[in-house]
CSV table of C-alpha atoms and ligand atoms in Angstrom, one decimal:
chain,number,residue,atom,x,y,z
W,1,UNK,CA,38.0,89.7,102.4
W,2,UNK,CA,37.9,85.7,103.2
W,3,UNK,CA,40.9,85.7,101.2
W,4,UNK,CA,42.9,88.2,102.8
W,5,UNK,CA,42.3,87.2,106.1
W,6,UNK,CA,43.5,83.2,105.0
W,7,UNK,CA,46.2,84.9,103.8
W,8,UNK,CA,47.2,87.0,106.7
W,9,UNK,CA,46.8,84.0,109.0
W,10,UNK,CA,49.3,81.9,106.8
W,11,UNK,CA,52.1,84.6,107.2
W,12,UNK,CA,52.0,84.4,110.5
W,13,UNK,CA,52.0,80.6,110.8
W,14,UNK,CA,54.9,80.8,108.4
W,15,UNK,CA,56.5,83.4,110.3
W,16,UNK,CA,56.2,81.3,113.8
W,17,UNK,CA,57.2,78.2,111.9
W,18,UNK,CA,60.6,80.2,111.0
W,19,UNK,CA,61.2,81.2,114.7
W,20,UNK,CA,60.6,77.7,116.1
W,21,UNK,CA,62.8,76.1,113.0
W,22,UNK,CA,66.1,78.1,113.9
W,23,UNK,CA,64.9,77.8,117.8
W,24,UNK,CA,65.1,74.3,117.6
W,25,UNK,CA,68.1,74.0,115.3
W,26,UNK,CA,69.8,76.3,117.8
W,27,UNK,CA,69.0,74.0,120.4
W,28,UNK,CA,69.6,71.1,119.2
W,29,UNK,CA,73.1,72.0,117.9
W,30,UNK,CA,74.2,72.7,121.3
W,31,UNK,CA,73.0,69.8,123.5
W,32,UNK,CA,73.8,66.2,122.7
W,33,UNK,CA,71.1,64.4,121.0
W,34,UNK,CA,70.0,62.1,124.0
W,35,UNK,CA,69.5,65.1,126.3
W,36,UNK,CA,66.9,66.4,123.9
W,37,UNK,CA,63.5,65.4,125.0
W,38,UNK,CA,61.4,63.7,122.4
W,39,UNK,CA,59.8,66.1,120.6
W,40,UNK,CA,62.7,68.8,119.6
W,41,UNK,CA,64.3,65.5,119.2
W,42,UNK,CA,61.7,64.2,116.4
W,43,UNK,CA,61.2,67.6,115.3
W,44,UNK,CA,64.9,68.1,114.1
W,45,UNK,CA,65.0,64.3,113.0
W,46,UNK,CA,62.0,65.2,110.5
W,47,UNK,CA,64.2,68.5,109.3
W,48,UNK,CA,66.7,66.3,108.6
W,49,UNK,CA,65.0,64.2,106.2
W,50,UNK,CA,63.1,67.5,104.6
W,51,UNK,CA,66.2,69.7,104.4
W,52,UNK,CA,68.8,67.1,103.8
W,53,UNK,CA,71.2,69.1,101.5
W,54,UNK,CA,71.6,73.0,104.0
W,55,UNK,CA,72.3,70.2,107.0
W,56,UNK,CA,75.1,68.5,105.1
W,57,UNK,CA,76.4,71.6,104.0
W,58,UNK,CA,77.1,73.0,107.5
W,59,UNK,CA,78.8,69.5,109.2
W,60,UNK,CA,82.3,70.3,109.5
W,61,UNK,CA,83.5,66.9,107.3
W,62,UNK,CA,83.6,66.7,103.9
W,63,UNK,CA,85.5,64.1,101.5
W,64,UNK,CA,88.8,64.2,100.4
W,65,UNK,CA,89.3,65.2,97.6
W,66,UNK,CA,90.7,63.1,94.4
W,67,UNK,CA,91.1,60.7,97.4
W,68,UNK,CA,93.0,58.1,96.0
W,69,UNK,CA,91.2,54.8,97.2
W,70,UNK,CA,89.9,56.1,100.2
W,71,UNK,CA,87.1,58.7,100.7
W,72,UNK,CA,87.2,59.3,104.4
W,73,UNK,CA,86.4,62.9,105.2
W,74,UNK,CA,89.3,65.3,105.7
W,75,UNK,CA,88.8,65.8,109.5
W,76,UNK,CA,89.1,61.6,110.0
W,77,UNK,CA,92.3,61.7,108.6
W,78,UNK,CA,93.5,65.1,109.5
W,79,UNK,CA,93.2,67.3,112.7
W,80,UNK,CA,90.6,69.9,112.4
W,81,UNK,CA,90.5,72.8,115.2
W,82,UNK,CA,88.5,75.6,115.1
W,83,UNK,CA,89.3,77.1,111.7
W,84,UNK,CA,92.7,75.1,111.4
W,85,UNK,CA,93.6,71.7,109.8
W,86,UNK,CA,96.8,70.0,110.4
W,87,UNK,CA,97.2,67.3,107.7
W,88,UNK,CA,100.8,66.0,108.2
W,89,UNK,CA,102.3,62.7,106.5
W,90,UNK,CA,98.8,61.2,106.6
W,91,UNK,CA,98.5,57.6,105.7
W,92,UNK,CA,97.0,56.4,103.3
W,93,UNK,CA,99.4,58.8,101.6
W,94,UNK,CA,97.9,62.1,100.4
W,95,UNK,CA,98.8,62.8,96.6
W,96,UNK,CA,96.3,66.2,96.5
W,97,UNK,CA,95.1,68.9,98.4
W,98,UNK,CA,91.8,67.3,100.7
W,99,UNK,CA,88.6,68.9,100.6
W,100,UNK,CA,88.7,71.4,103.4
W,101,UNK,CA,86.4,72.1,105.6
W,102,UNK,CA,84.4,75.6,104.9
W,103,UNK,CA,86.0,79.0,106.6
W,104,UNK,CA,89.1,77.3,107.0
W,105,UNK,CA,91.7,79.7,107.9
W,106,UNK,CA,94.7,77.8,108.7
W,107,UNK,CA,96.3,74.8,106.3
W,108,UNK,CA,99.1,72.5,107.4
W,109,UNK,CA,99.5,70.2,104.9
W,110,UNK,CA,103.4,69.4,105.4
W,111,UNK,CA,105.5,66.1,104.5
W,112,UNK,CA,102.6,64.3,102.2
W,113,UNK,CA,102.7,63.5,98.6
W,114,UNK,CA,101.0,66.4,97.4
W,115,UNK,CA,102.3,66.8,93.3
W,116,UNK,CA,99.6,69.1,91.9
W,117,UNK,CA,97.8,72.4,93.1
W,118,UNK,CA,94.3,72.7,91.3
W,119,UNK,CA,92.4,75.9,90.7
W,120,UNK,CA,89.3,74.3,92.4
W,121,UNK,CA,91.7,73.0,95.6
W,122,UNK,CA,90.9,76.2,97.1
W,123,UNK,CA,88.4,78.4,95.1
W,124,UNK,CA,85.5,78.2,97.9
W,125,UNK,CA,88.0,78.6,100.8
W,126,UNK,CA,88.6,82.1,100.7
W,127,UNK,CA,88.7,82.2,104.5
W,128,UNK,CA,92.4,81.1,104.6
W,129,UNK,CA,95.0,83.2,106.2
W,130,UNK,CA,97.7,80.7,106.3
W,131,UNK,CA,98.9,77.5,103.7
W,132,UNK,CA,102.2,75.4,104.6
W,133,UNK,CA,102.3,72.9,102.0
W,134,UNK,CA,106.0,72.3,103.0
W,135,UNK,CA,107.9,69.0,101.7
W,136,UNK,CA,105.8,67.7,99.2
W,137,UNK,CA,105.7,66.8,95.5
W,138,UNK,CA,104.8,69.8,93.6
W,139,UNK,CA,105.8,69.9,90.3
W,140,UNK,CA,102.7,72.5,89.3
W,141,UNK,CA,100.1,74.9,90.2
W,142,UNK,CA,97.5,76.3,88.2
W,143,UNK,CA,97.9,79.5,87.4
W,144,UNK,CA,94.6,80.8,89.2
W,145,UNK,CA,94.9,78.6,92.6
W,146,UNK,CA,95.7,81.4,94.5
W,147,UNK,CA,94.8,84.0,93.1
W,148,UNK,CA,91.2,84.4,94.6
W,149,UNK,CA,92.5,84.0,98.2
W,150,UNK,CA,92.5,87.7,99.3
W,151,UNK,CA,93.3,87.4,102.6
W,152,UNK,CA,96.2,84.8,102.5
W,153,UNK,CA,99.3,86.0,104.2
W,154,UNK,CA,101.6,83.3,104.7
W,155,UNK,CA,102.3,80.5,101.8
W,156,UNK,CA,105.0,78.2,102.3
W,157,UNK,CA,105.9,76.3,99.1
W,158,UNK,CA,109.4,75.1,100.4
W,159,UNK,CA,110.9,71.7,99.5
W,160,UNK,CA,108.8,70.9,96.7
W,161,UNK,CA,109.4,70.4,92.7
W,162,UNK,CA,108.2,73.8,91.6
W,163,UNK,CA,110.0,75.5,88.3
W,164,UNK,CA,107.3,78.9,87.5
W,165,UNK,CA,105.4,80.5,90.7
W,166,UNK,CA,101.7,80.6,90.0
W,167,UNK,CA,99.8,83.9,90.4
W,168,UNK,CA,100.1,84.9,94.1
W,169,UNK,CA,97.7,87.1,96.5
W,170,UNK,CA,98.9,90.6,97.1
W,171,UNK,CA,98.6,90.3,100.4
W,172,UNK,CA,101.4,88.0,101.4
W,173,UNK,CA,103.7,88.7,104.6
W,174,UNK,CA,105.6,85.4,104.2
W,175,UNK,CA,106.1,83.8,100.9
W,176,UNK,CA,108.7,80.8,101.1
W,177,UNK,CA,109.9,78.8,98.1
W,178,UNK,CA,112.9,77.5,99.6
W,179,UNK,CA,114.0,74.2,98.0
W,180,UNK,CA,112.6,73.8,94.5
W,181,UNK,CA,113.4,73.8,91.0
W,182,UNK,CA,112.5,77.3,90.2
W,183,UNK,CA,114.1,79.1,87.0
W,184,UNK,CA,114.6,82.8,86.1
W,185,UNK,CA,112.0,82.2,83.3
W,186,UNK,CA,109.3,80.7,86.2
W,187,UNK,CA,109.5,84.0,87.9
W,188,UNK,CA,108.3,86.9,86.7
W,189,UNK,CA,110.5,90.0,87.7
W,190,UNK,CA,107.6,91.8,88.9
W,191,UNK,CA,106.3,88.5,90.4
W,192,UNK,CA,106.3,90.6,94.2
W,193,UNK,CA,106.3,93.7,92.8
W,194,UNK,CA,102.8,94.4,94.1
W,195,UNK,CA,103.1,92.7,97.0
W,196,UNK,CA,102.9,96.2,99.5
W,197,UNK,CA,102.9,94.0,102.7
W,198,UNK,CA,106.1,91.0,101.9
W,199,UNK,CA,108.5,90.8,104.4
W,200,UNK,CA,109.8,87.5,103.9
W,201,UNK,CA,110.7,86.8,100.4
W,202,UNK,CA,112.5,83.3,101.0
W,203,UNK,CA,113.7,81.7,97.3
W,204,UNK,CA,116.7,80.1,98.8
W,205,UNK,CA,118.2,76.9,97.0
W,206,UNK,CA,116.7,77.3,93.4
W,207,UNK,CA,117.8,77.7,89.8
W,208,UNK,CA,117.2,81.6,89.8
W,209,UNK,CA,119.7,83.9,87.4
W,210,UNK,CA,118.0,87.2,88.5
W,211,UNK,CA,116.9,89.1,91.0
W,212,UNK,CA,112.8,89.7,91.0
W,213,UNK,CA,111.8,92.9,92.1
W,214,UNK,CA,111.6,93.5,95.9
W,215,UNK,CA,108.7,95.7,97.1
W,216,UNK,CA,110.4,98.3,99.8
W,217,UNK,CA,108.1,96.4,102.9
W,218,UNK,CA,110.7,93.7,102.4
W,219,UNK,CA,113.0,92.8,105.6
W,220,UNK,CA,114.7,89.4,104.9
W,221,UNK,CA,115.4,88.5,101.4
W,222,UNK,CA,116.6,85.0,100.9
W,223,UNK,CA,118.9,83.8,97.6
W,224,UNK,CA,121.2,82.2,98.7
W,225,UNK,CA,122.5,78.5,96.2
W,226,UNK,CA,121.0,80.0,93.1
W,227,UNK,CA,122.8,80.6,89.9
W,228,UNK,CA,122.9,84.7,89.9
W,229,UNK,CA,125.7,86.1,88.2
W,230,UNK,CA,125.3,89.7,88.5
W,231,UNK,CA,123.4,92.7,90.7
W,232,UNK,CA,123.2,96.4,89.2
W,233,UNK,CA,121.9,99.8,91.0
W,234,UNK,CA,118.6,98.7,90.3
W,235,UNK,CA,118.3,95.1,92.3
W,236,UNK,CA,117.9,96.8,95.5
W,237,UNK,CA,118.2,100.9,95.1
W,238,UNK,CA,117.2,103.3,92.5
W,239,UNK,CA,119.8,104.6,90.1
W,240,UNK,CA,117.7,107.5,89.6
W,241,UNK,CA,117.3,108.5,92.8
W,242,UNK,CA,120.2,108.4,94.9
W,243,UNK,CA,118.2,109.9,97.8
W,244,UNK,CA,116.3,106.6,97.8
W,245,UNK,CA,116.8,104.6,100.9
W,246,UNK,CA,115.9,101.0,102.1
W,247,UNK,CA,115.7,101.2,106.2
W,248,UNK,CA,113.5,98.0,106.3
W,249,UNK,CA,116.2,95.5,104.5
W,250,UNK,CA,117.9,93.7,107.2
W,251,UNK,CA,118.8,90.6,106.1
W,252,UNK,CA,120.1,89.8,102.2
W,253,UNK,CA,121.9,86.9,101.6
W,254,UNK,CA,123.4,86.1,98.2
W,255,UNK,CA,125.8,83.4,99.2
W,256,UNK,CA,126.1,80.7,97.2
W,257,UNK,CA,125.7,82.2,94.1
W,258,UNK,CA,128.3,83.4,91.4
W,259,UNK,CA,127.8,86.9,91.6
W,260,UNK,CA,131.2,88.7,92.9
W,261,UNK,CA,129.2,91.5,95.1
W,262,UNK,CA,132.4,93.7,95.4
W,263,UNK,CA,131.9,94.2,91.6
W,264,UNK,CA,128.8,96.1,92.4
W,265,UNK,CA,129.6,98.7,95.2
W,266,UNK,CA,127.7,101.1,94.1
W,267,UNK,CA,124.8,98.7,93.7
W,268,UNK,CA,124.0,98.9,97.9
W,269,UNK,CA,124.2,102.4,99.0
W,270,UNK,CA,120.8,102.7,99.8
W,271,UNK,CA,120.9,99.8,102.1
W,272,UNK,CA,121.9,99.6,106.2
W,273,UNK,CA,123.6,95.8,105.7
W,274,UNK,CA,125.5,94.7,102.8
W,275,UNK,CA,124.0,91.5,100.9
W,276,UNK,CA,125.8,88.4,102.6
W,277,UNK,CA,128.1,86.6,99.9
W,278,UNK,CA,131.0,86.9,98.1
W,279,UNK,CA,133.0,89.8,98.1
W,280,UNK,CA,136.1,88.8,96.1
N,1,NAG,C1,95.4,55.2,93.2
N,1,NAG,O1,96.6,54.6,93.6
N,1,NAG,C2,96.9,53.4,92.8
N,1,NAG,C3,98.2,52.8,93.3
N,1,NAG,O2,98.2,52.8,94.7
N,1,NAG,C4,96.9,53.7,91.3
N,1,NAG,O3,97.2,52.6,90.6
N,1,NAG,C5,95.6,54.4,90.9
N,1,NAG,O4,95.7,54.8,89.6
N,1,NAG,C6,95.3,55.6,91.8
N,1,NAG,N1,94.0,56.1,91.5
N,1,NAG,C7,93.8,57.4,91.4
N,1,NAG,C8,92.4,57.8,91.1
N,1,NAG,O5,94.6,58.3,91.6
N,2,NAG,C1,108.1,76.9,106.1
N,2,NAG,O1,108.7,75.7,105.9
N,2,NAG,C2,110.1,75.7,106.4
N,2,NAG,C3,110.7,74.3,106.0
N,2,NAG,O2,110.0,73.3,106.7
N,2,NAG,C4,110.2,75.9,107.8
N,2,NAG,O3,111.5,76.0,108.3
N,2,NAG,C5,109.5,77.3,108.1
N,2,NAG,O4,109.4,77.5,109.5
N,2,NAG,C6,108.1,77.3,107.5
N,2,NAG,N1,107.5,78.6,107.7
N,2,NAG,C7,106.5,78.9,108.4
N,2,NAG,C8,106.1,80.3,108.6
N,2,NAG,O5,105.8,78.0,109.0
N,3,NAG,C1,124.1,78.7,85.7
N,3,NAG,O1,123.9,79.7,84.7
N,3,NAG,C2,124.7,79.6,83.6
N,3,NAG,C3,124.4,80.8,82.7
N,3,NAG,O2,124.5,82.0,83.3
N,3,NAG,C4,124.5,78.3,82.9
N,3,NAG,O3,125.3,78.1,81.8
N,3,NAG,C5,124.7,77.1,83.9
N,3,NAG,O4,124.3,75.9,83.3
N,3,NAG,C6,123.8,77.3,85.1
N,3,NAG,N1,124.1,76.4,86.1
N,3,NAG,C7,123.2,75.6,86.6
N,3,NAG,C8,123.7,74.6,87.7
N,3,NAG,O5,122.0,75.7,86.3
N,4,NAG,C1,112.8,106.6,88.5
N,4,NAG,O1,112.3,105.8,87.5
N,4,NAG,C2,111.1,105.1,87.7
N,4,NAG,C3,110.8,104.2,86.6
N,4,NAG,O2,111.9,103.5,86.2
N,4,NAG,C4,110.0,106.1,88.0
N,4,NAG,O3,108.8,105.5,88.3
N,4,NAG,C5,110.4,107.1,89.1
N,4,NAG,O4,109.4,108.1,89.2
N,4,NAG,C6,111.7,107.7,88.8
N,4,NAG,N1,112.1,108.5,90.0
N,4,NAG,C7,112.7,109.7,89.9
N,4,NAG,C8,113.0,110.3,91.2
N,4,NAG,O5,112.9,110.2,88.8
């Protein structure tokens, strides 16, 4: 009976103990620490020293990461906003992707030195909607870097050294890889292929010999300064179906490329515009 009723008791101090914790925590999150009068303000000191690790978990800075000769937190040398960090042509140069802050959604990592894309660089973000790593030194990403991000729709890879794509999200709206090194043998043809939402599909200025796959969501296919030398019914239409029509394709341009399109006439019935190039 004594037992039960020691027991009892000790719940409910635990439970009131709870409440107060997160009252205070609450609190003192949203005042600034010398309006806090003396006891919250001791009482959240002494949580801080207990429950060191949760605390430094939930501050909004972290380290950079592979920081080469500096470890100042990401949001010192890069703007963070509410969900979005803006790390452009930072100083001391940037060679890899920083540490980001938790439930980032938005990554603007443009004009740095960036040359390689790590499985880790983004395995706990999987908050991020958007990543413009535009104009930097990418020669390779792992194979898996994106591949966990399910809710990524725009990836902009232009102006970097890339020759193979890495596995990309199935979710994408925008993909861009404008500007690299890529090769025929770097892009899978059915790369996209499961990619129900693309409608940008920008591999301008690469090293490309085929066409991948375009999913039918596709409205502005970019391919222009590769090295294609040939289309057939099957690029952008279905040679077994001629019923098959592609009402979403409004922009294809081929220009810049060896291809002779007026070769393949019967290769674009299905489409409203005829692939921009040339014709003789
Ligand atoms: C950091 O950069 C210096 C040159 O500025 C280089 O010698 C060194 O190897 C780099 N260290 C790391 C860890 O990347
Ligand atoms: C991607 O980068 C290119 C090159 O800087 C730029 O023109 C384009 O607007 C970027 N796309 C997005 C969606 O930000
Ligand atoms: C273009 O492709 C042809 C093979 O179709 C190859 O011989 C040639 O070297 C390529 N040109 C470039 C600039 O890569
Ligand atoms: C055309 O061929 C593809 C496979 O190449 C097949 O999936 C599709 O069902 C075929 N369509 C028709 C109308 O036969």
């Amino acid at each position: 009976m004594k037992t039960l009723v020691i027991t009892s008791l000790l719940a409910m101090w635990l439970v009131a103990a709870v409440a107060w914790t997160s009252a205070s925590r609450v609190i003192a999150r949203s005042l600034p620490d010398k309006d806090l009068n003396g006891y919250i303000s001791d009482h959240s000191e002494s949580r801080r020293d207990v429950r060191e690790a949760p605390l430094e978990d939930e501050t909004p800075m972290s380290p950079i990461a592979g920081g080469n000769g500096t470890d100042l937190p990401t949001c010192l040398l890069c703007v963070c906003l509410t969900g979005s960090v803006y790390c452009e042509e930072v100083l001391p140069l940037m060679t890899s992707v920083p540490t980001l802050p938790k439930e980032t959604a938005y990554l603007y990592a443009r004009f740095n030195m960036i040359e390689k894309i790590r499985n880790g660089d983004f395995a706990d973000i999987v908050t991020l909607k958007r990543i413009d790593l535009t104009g930097n030194q990418i020669s390779e990403i792992e194979d898996g870097a994106f591949s966990k991000l399910t809710l990524l729709e725009d990836l902009n890879l232009s102006e970097n050294r890339l020759v193979k794509l890495p596995m990309l999200p199935d979710k994408l709206t925008y993909f861009n890889a404008n500007n690299n090194h890529l090769k025929t043998r770097g892009v899978k043809a059915n790369a996209f292929k499961k990619m129900t939402k693309l409608r940008n599909l920008l591999l301008a200025d690469n090293r490309l010999e085929a066409v991948p796959f375009i999913p039918d969501s596709v409205r502005i296919v970019h391919l222009q300064n590769n090295n294609i030398t040939e289309v057939n019914v099957n690029t952008f239409c279905k040679s077994n179906d001629t019923y098959y029509l592609r009402p979403s394709l409004s922009e294809v341009r081929l220009d810049g490329n060896p291809v002779v399109l007026s070769k393949y006439h019967d290769s674009f019935t299905c489409m409203n515009v005829l692939p921009v190039g040339k014709y003789r």
